[in-house]
Coordinates of C-alpha atoms and ligand atoms in Angstrom, one line a residue:
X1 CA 6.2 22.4 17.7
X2 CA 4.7 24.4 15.0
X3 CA 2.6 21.7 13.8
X4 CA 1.0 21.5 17.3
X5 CA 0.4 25.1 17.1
X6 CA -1.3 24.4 13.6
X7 CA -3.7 21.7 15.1
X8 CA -4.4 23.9 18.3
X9 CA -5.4 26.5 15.7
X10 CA -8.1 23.8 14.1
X11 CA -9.4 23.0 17.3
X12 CA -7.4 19.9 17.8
X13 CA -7.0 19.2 21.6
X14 CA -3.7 17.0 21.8
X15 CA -2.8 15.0 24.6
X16 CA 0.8 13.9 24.5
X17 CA 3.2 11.7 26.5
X18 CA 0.5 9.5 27.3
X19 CA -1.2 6.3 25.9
X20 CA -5.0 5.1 25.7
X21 CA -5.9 2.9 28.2
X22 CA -9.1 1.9 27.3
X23 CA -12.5 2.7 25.4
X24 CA -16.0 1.5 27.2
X25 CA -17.8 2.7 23.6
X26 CA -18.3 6.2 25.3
X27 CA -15.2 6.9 27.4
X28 CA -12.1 7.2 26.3
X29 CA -9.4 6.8 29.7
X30 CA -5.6 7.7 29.1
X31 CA -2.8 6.2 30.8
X32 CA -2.4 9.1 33.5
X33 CA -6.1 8.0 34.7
X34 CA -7.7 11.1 32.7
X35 CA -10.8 10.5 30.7
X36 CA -13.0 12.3 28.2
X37 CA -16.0 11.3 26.2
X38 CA -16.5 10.4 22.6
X39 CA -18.4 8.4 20.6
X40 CA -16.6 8.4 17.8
X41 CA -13.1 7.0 17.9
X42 CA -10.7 6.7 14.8
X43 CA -7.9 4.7 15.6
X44 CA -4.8 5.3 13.9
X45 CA -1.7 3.5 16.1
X46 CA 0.3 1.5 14.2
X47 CA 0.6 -0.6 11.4
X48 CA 1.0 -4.2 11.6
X49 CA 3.2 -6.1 9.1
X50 CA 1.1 -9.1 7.1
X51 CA 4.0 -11.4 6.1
X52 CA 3.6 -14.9 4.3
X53 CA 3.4 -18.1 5.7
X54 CA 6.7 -20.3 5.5
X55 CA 9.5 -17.6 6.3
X56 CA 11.3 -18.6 8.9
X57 CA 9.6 -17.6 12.6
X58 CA 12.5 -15.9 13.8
X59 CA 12.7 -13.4 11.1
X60 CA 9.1 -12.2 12.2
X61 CA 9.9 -9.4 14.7
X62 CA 7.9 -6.7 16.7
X63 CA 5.0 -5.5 14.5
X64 CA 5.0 -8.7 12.4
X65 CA 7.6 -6.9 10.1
X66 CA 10.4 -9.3 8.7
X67 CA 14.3 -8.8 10.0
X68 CA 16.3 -8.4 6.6
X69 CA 19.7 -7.8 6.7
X70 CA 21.8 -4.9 5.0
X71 CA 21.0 -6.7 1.4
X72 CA 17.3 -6.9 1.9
X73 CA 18.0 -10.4 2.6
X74 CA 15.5 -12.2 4.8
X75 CA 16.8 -13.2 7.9
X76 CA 18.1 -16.7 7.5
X77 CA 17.5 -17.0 4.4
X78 CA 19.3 -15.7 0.6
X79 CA 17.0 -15.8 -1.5
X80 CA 13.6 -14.2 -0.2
X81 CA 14.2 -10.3 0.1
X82 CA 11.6 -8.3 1.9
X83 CA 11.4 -4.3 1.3
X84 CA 9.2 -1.7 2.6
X85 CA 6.9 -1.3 5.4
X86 CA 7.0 -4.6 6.5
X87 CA 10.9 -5.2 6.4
X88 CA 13.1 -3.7 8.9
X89 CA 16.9 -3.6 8.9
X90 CA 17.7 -3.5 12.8
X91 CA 21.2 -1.8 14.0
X92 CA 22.7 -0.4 16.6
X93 CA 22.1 2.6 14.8
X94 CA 18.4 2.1 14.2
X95 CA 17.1 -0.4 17.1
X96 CA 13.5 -0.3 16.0
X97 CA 14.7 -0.3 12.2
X98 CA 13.9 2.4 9.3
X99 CA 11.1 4.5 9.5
X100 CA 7.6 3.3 7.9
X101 CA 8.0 5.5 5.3
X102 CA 7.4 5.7 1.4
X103 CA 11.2 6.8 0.5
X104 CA 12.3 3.9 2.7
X105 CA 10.5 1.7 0.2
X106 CA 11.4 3.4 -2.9
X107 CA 14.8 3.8 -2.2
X108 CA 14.6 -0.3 -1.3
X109 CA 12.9 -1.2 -4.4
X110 CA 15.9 0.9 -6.9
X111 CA 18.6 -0.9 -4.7
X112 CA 17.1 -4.6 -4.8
X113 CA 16.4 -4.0 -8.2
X114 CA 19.8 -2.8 -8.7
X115 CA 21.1 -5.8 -6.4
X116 CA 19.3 -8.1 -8.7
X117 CA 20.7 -7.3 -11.7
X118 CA 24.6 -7.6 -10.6
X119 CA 23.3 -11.2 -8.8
X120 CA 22.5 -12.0 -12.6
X121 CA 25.8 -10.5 -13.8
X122 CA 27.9 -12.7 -10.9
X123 CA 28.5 -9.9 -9.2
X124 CA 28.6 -9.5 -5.4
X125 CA 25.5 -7.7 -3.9
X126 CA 26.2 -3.7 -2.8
X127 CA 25.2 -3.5 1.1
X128 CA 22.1 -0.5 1.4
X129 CA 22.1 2.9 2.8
X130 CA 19.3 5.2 3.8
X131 CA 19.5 8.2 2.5
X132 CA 17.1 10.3 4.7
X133 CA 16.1 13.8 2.5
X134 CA 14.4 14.8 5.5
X135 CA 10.4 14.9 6.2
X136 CA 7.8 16.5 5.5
X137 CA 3.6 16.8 6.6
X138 CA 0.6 18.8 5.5
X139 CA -1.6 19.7 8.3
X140 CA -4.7 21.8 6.8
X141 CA -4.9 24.6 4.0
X142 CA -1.3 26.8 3.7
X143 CA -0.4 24.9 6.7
X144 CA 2.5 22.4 6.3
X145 CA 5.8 21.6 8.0
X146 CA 9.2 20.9 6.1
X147 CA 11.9 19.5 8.1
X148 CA 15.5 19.0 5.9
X149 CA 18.9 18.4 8.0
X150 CA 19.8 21.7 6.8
X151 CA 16.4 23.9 6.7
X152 CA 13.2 23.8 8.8
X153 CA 10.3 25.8 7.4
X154 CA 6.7 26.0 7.9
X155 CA 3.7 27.7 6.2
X156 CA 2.4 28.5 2.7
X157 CA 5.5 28.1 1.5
X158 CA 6.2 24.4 2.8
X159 CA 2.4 23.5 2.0
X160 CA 3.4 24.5 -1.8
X161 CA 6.6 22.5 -1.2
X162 CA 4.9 19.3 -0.2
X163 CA 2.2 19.4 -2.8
X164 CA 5.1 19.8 -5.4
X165 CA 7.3 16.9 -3.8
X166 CA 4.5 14.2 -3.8
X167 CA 2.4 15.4 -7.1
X168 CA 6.4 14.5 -8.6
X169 CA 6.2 11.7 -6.4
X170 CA 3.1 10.3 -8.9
X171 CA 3.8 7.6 -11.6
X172 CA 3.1 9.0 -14.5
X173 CA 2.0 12.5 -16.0
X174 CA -1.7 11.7 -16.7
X175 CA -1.6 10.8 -12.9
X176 CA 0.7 14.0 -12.2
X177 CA -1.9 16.0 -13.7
X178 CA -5.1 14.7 -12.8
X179 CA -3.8 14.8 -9.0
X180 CA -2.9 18.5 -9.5
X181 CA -5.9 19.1 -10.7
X182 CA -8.0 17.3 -8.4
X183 CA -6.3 19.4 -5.5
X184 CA -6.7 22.5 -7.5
X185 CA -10.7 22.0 -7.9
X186 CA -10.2 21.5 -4.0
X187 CA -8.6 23.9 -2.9
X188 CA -11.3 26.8 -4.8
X189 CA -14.2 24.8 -4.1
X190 CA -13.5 23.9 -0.5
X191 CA -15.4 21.0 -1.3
X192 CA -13.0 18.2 0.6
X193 CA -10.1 20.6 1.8
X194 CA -6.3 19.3 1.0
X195 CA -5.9 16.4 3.9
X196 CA -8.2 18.5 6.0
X197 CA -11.2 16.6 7.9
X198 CA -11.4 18.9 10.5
X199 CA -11.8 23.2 11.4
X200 CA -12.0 24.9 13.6
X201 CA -15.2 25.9 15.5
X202 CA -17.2 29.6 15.3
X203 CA -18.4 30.4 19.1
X204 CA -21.4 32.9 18.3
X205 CA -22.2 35.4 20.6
X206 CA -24.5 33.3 22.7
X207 CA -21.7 31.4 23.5
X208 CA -22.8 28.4 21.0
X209 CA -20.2 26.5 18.9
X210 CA -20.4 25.1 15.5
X211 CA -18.6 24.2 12.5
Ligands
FAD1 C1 -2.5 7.1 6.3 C2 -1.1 7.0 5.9 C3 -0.4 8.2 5.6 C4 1.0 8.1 5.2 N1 1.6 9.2 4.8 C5 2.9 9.2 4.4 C6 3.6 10.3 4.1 O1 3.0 11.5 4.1 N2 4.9 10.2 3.7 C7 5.5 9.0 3.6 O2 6.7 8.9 3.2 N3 4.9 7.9 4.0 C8 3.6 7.9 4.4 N4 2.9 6.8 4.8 C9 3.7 5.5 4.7 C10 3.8 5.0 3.3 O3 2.4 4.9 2.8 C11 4.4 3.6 3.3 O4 5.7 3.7 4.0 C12 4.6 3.1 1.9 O5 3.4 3.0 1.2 C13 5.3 1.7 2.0 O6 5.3 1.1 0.8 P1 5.2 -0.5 0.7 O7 5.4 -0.7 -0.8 O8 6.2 -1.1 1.6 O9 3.8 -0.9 1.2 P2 2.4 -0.5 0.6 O10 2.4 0.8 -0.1 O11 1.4 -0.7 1.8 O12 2.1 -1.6 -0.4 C14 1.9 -3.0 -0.1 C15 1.0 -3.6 -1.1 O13 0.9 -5.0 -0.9 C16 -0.4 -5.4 -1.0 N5 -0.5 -6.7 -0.3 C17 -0.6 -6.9 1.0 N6 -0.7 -8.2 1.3 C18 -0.7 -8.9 0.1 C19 -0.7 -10.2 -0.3 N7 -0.9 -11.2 0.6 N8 -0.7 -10.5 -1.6 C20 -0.6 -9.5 -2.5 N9 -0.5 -8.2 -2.2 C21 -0.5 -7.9 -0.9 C22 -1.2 -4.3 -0.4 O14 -2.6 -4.3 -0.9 C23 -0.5 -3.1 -0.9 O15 -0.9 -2.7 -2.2 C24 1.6 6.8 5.1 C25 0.9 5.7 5.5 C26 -0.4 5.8 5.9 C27 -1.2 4.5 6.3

């Protein structure tokens, strides 16, 4: 809710509940039959799994991501693992699988790694478990949105939050700093704004709009 209110602020016009239906190079028509012009059209709905040649075709699954099973395992196979985007571990619980997301695939990588190592040692492999910290987005300047199980916040405060989370996220602390500083020369400049490609428009008195 509040990041819609954020994107309303920049100008954004959102349509929800409904999907495009097509694009003619200057119209865009949605699914309820609505229409609006553009010519410019970024297109940003979903990510498609590129997996090798040779696995077997019925661990290829909607999106072209690869079934695994709770050890990473590809399915019908035990030794090709597949983490990340383009696995997915399909429950009950989780139909469509884990979330594209990167502490999906970090938290992957530590366990097969970790998996590895007792394989090595003759040790039976440890089954894996999400463990979801909650998410979190940055919409524009001092705007972001924090969502934990426990605490939902919003504002300068989250936006300070996410920047900390993912410059700590960085390999490295040449790359730790150079990304803090990066954002820093941003954010005073307003030369490329944090994650911002968009604001909102001035109407001048005649009515006019412009950026
Ligand atoms: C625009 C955007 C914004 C995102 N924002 C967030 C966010 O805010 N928070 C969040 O948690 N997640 C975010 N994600 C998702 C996150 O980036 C992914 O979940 C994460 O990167 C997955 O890691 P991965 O290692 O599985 O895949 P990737 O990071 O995609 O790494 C796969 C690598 O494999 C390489 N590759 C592909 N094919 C081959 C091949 N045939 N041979 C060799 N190499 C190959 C690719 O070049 C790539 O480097 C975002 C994704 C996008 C696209």
């Amino acid at each position: 809710v509040k990041s819609l209110e954020y994107l309303k602020q920049l100008g954004v016009n959102v349509f929800l509940n409904t999907r495009v239906r097509e694009y003619d190079g200057s119209l865009i028509t949605l699914e309820d039959g609505s229409s609006f012009r553009t010519d410019t059209v970024i297109w940003t709905a979903g990510v498609k799994g590129a997996p090798l040649e040779g696995l077997p075709a019925d661990s290829i699954v909607g999106g072209n991501r690869i079934a695994i099973n709770e050890y990473n395992q590809v399915a019908g196979t035990t030794n090709i693992f597949a983490i990340g985007d383009v696995a997915t571990h399909i429950t009950e619980e989780n139909p469509k699988g884990l979330p594209m997301l990167a502490p999906v695939a970090q938290q992957q990588g530590r366990h097969l790694a970790k998996n590895l190592k007792r394989v090595m040692k003759g040790r039976s492999m440890l089954p894996f478990e999400y463990l979801d910290k909650g998410v979190m987005a940055t919409i524009g300047r001092r705007k972001a949105v924090v969502d934990l199980k426990v605490w939902k916040f919003q504002g300068t405060f989250a936006w300070l939050v996410w920047m900390f989370v993912h410059i700590m996220s960085l390999v490295g602390f040449r790359n730790k700093i150079v990304a803090f500083l990066d954002w820093m020369v941003n954010y005073f400049t307003y030369d490329r704004p944090l994650g911002l490609i968009i604001r909102p428009y001035k109407r001048s008195e005649n009515g006019s709009e412009s950026l």
